[in-house]
């Protein structure tokens, strides 16, 4: 098995919208036991400290610390009963939410890794979730990859355990639109979602 090549910290030290767009097609890999669980990013949302939809707009707290650190820190929080994954970007309080992904298999992350992801994230009845639904949402993604707030919040990537890799999958077309789930009056009109 080949060792994945992690994106370096400087990749994340960019404007949140630029980073959100450039993360599309990149693969998140999380090593669980001997397996690299993997998913290709297909949807992101950019957040800035100065806009009301951002957690950082509520100010610095120990819990939101990762948002105020330099690009490439991991910010995780609980939403809709599950874990959510963000990466800090350039500028205090700016970040990108990983909204959705698709399971990725290759020589590093094989069919056994995919099977483990399906075991991690069954559907509501306990049945195996099909690959196209496995990471179709921010909390489903974290559940499938086995990512937890206590283990990763405010940490840096660890190339031996968690990384983002460029596998040469660049989307042919990117749609830029409004973010999902932003309440009225909280800058819901901003076109910061990339699919």
Short mmCIF file of C-alpha atoms in Angstrom, two decimals:
data_model
loop_
_atom_site.label_atom_id
_atom_site.label_comp_id
_atom_site.label_asym_id
_atom_site.label_seq_id
_atom_site.Cartn_x
_atom_site.Cartn_y
_atom_site.Cartn_z
CA UNK A 1 0.00 0.00 0.00
CA UNK A 2 1.35 3.42 -0.94
CA UNK A 3 1.40 6.23 1.60
CA UNK A 4 -0.92 9.10 0.57
CA UNK A 5 0.65 12.49 -0.18
CA UNK A 6 -0.87 15.13 2.10
CA UNK A 7 -1.57 18.68 0.98
CA UNK A 8 0.77 21.01 2.86
CA UNK A 9 -0.42 23.64 5.35
CA UNK A 10 0.16 26.50 2.87
CA UNK A 11 -2.58 25.07 0.61
CA UNK A 12 -5.14 26.06 3.28
CA UNK A 13 -3.65 29.51 3.91
CA UNK A 14 -5.88 31.15 1.27
CA UNK A 15 -9.10 33.12 0.98
CA UNK A 16 -12.03 30.97 2.16
CA UNK A 17 -13.90 31.11 -1.18
CA UNK A 18 -10.76 30.20 -3.14
CA UNK A 19 -10.04 27.36 -0.73
CA UNK A 20 -13.67 26.14 -0.83
CA UNK A 21 -13.55 25.93 -4.62
CA UNK A 22 -10.09 24.34 -4.73
CA UNK A 23 -11.02 21.64 -2.20
CA UNK A 24 -13.56 20.20 -4.65
CA UNK A 25 -12.17 16.92 -5.98
CA UNK A 26 -9.62 16.54 -3.17
CA UNK A 27 -9.72 13.37 -1.08
CA UNK A 28 -9.98 13.29 2.72
CA UNK A 29 -8.27 10.22 4.18
CA UNK A 30 -8.63 9.06 7.79
CA UNK A 31 -6.70 6.05 9.02
CA UNK A 32 -8.80 3.80 11.24
CA UNK A 33 -6.91 0.72 12.38
CA UNK A 34 -4.96 -0.40 9.32
CA UNK A 35 -7.40 1.06 6.78
CA UNK A 36 -7.40 4.48 5.11
CA UNK A 37 -11.08 5.48 4.87
CA UNK A 38 -11.48 8.02 2.06
CA UNK A 39 -14.00 10.38 0.46
CA UNK A 40 -13.70 12.84 -2.45
CA UNK A 41 -15.03 16.31 -1.59
CA UNK A 42 -17.97 17.34 -3.79
CA UNK A 43 -19.53 20.23 -1.84
CA UNK A 44 -18.08 22.98 0.37
CA UNK A 45 -19.19 26.23 1.99
CA UNK A 46 -16.98 29.25 2.74
CA UNK A 47 -17.44 31.27 5.94
CA UNK A 48 -15.92 34.62 6.96
CA UNK A 49 -15.60 36.08 10.44
CA UNK A 50 -17.41 39.29 9.46
CA UNK A 51 -20.61 37.64 8.18
CA UNK A 52 -23.47 36.52 10.39
CA UNK A 53 -23.67 32.92 9.13
CA UNK A 54 -20.25 32.15 10.59
CA UNK A 55 -19.58 30.67 14.02
CA UNK A 56 -16.61 33.05 14.24
CA UNK A 57 -18.94 36.07 14.00
CA UNK A 58 -20.02 35.21 17.56
CA UNK A 59 -16.48 35.94 18.75
CA UNK A 60 -13.49 34.01 20.01
CA UNK A 61 -14.06 31.25 22.54
CA UNK A 62 -11.94 28.24 23.44
CA UNK A 63 -14.41 26.06 21.50
CA UNK A 64 -14.07 28.21 18.36
CA UNK A 65 -10.30 28.61 18.75
CA UNK A 66 -9.45 26.67 15.56
CA UNK A 67 -11.30 29.25 13.45
CA UNK A 68 -8.86 31.92 14.60
CA UNK A 69 -5.71 29.90 13.97
CA UNK A 70 -3.82 29.95 10.68
CA UNK A 71 -5.05 28.01 7.66
CA UNK A 72 -5.04 24.24 7.88
CA UNK A 73 -6.37 23.79 11.40
CA UNK A 74 -9.34 21.50 11.86
CA UNK A 75 -12.51 22.96 13.34
CA UNK A 76 -15.13 20.40 14.30
CA UNK A 77 -18.47 20.95 15.98
CA UNK A 78 -21.77 19.16 16.52
CA UNK A 79 -24.66 19.85 14.13
CA UNK A 80 -27.90 17.95 13.56
CA UNK A 81 -26.85 15.31 16.08
CA UNK A 82 -23.48 14.56 14.50
CA UNK A 83 -19.95 15.79 13.92
CA UNK A 84 -19.09 18.41 11.25
CA UNK A 85 -15.70 19.07 9.64
CA UNK A 86 -14.21 22.47 8.73
CA UNK A 87 -10.74 23.65 7.78
CA UNK A 88 -9.48 27.09 8.81
CA UNK A 89 -8.52 29.40 5.96
CA UNK A 90 -6.48 32.60 5.61
CA UNK A 91 -7.54 35.31 8.05
CA UNK A 92 -8.80 35.01 11.63
CA UNK A 93 -12.26 33.47 11.79
CA UNK A 94 -12.42 32.31 8.17
CA UNK A 95 -13.04 28.66 7.31
CA UNK A 96 -14.49 26.12 4.90
CA UNK A 97 -17.17 23.59 5.86
CA UNK A 98 -16.93 20.23 4.11
CA UNK A 99 -20.60 19.80 3.25
CA UNK A 100 -20.62 16.59 1.22
CA UNK A 101 -18.36 13.98 -0.35
CA UNK A 102 -18.39 10.69 -2.25
CA UNK A 103 -16.59 7.53 -1.09
CA UNK A 104 -13.21 7.11 -2.79
CA UNK A 105 -11.52 3.80 -3.53
CA UNK A 106 -8.05 3.25 -4.95
CA UNK A 107 -4.88 1.30 -4.08
CA UNK A 108 -4.63 3.11 -0.72
CA UNK A 109 -8.32 3.05 0.22
CA UNK A 110 -9.72 -0.23 -1.10
CA UNK A 111 -13.12 -1.95 -1.08
CA UNK A 112 -12.48 -3.11 2.50
CA UNK A 113 -12.16 0.55 3.53
CA UNK A 114 -15.46 1.31 1.78
CA UNK A 115 -17.09 -1.62 3.59
CA UNK A 116 -15.82 -0.20 6.90
CA UNK A 117 -17.30 3.20 6.03
CA UNK A 118 -20.64 1.52 5.36
CA UNK A 119 -20.47 -0.25 8.73
CA UNK A 120 -19.67 3.10 10.40
CA UNK A 121 -22.71 4.77 8.83
CA UNK A 122 -25.74 2.49 8.34
CA UNK A 123 -29.09 3.98 7.39
CA UNK A 124 -31.86 4.63 9.94
CA UNK A 125 -33.04 1.00 9.79
CA UNK A 126 -29.50 -0.32 10.33
CA UNK A 127 -29.10 -1.45 6.71
CA UNK A 128 -26.00 -0.81 4.60
CA UNK A 129 -26.18 2.69 3.15
CA UNK A 130 -25.43 2.79 -0.62
CA UNK A 131 -22.17 4.56 -1.57
CA UNK A 132 -23.97 7.51 -3.21
CA UNK A 133 -25.69 8.31 0.13
CA UNK A 134 -22.83 7.40 2.47
CA UNK A 135 -21.23 10.87 2.72
CA UNK A 136 -24.16 12.94 1.38
CA UNK A 137 -24.12 15.53 4.16
CA UNK A 138 -21.67 16.99 6.65
CA UNK A 139 -22.56 14.66 9.54
CA UNK A 140 -22.89 11.56 7.34
CA UNK A 141 -19.40 12.27 5.98
CA UNK A 142 -17.86 12.45 9.44
CA UNK A 143 -19.69 9.33 10.58
CA UNK A 144 -18.56 7.32 7.54
CA UNK A 145 -14.94 8.44 7.96
CA UNK A 146 -14.99 7.94 11.74
CA UNK A 147 -14.13 11.60 12.46
CA UNK A 148 -15.06 12.83 15.95
CA UNK A 149 -14.99 16.28 17.54
CA UNK A 150 -12.98 15.19 20.64
CA UNK A 151 -10.25 13.59 18.53
CA UNK A 152 -9.71 16.28 15.89
CA UNK A 153 -11.09 19.70 16.89
CA UNK A 154 -8.40 22.45 16.88
CA UNK A 155 -5.75 20.02 15.64
CA UNK A 156 -3.49 20.09 12.60
CA UNK A 157 -3.56 17.35 10.01
CA UNK A 158 -1.42 14.33 10.85
CA UNK A 159 -0.13 12.68 7.64
CA UNK A 160 -0.03 9.34 9.47
CA UNK A 161 -3.73 9.54 10.49
CA UNK A 162 -5.72 12.32 8.77
CA UNK A 163 -4.96 14.27 5.61
CA UNK A 164 -6.32 15.83 2.46
CA UNK A 165 -4.76 14.67 -0.81
CA UNK A 166 -4.83 15.93 -4.40
CA UNK A 167 -5.52 12.83 -6.50
CA UNK A 168 -5.89 14.79 -9.76
CA UNK A 169 -9.72 14.91 -9.71
CA UNK A 170 -10.62 18.44 -10.81
CA UNK A 171 -14.32 19.08 -11.45
CA UNK A 172 -15.16 20.05 -15.03
CA UNK A 173 -17.75 22.56 -13.82
CA UNK A 174 -18.33 24.21 -10.45
CA UNK A 175 -21.66 25.66 -9.35
CA UNK A 176 -21.51 28.60 -6.94
CA UNK A 177 -24.73 29.23 -5.02
CA UNK A 178 -26.16 30.15 -1.61
CA UNK A 179 -25.35 28.10 1.48
CA UNK A 180 -27.81 25.66 3.02
CA UNK A 181 -29.37 25.96 6.46
CA UNK A 182 -28.48 29.62 7.09
CA UNK A 183 -31.38 31.30 8.96
CA UNK A 184 -33.05 34.41 7.56
CA UNK A 185 -31.17 37.60 8.45
CA UNK A 186 -27.83 35.77 8.88
CA UNK A 187 -26.34 36.52 5.42
CA UNK A 188 -28.22 33.62 3.84
CA UNK A 189 -28.02 35.36 0.44
CA UNK A 190 -24.22 35.09 0.13
CA UNK A 191 -23.04 32.85 -2.74
CA UNK A 192 -20.46 30.94 -0.71
CA UNK A 193 -21.46 27.35 -1.50
CA UNK A 194 -19.51 25.38 -4.11
CA UNK A 195 -20.74 22.14 -5.71
#
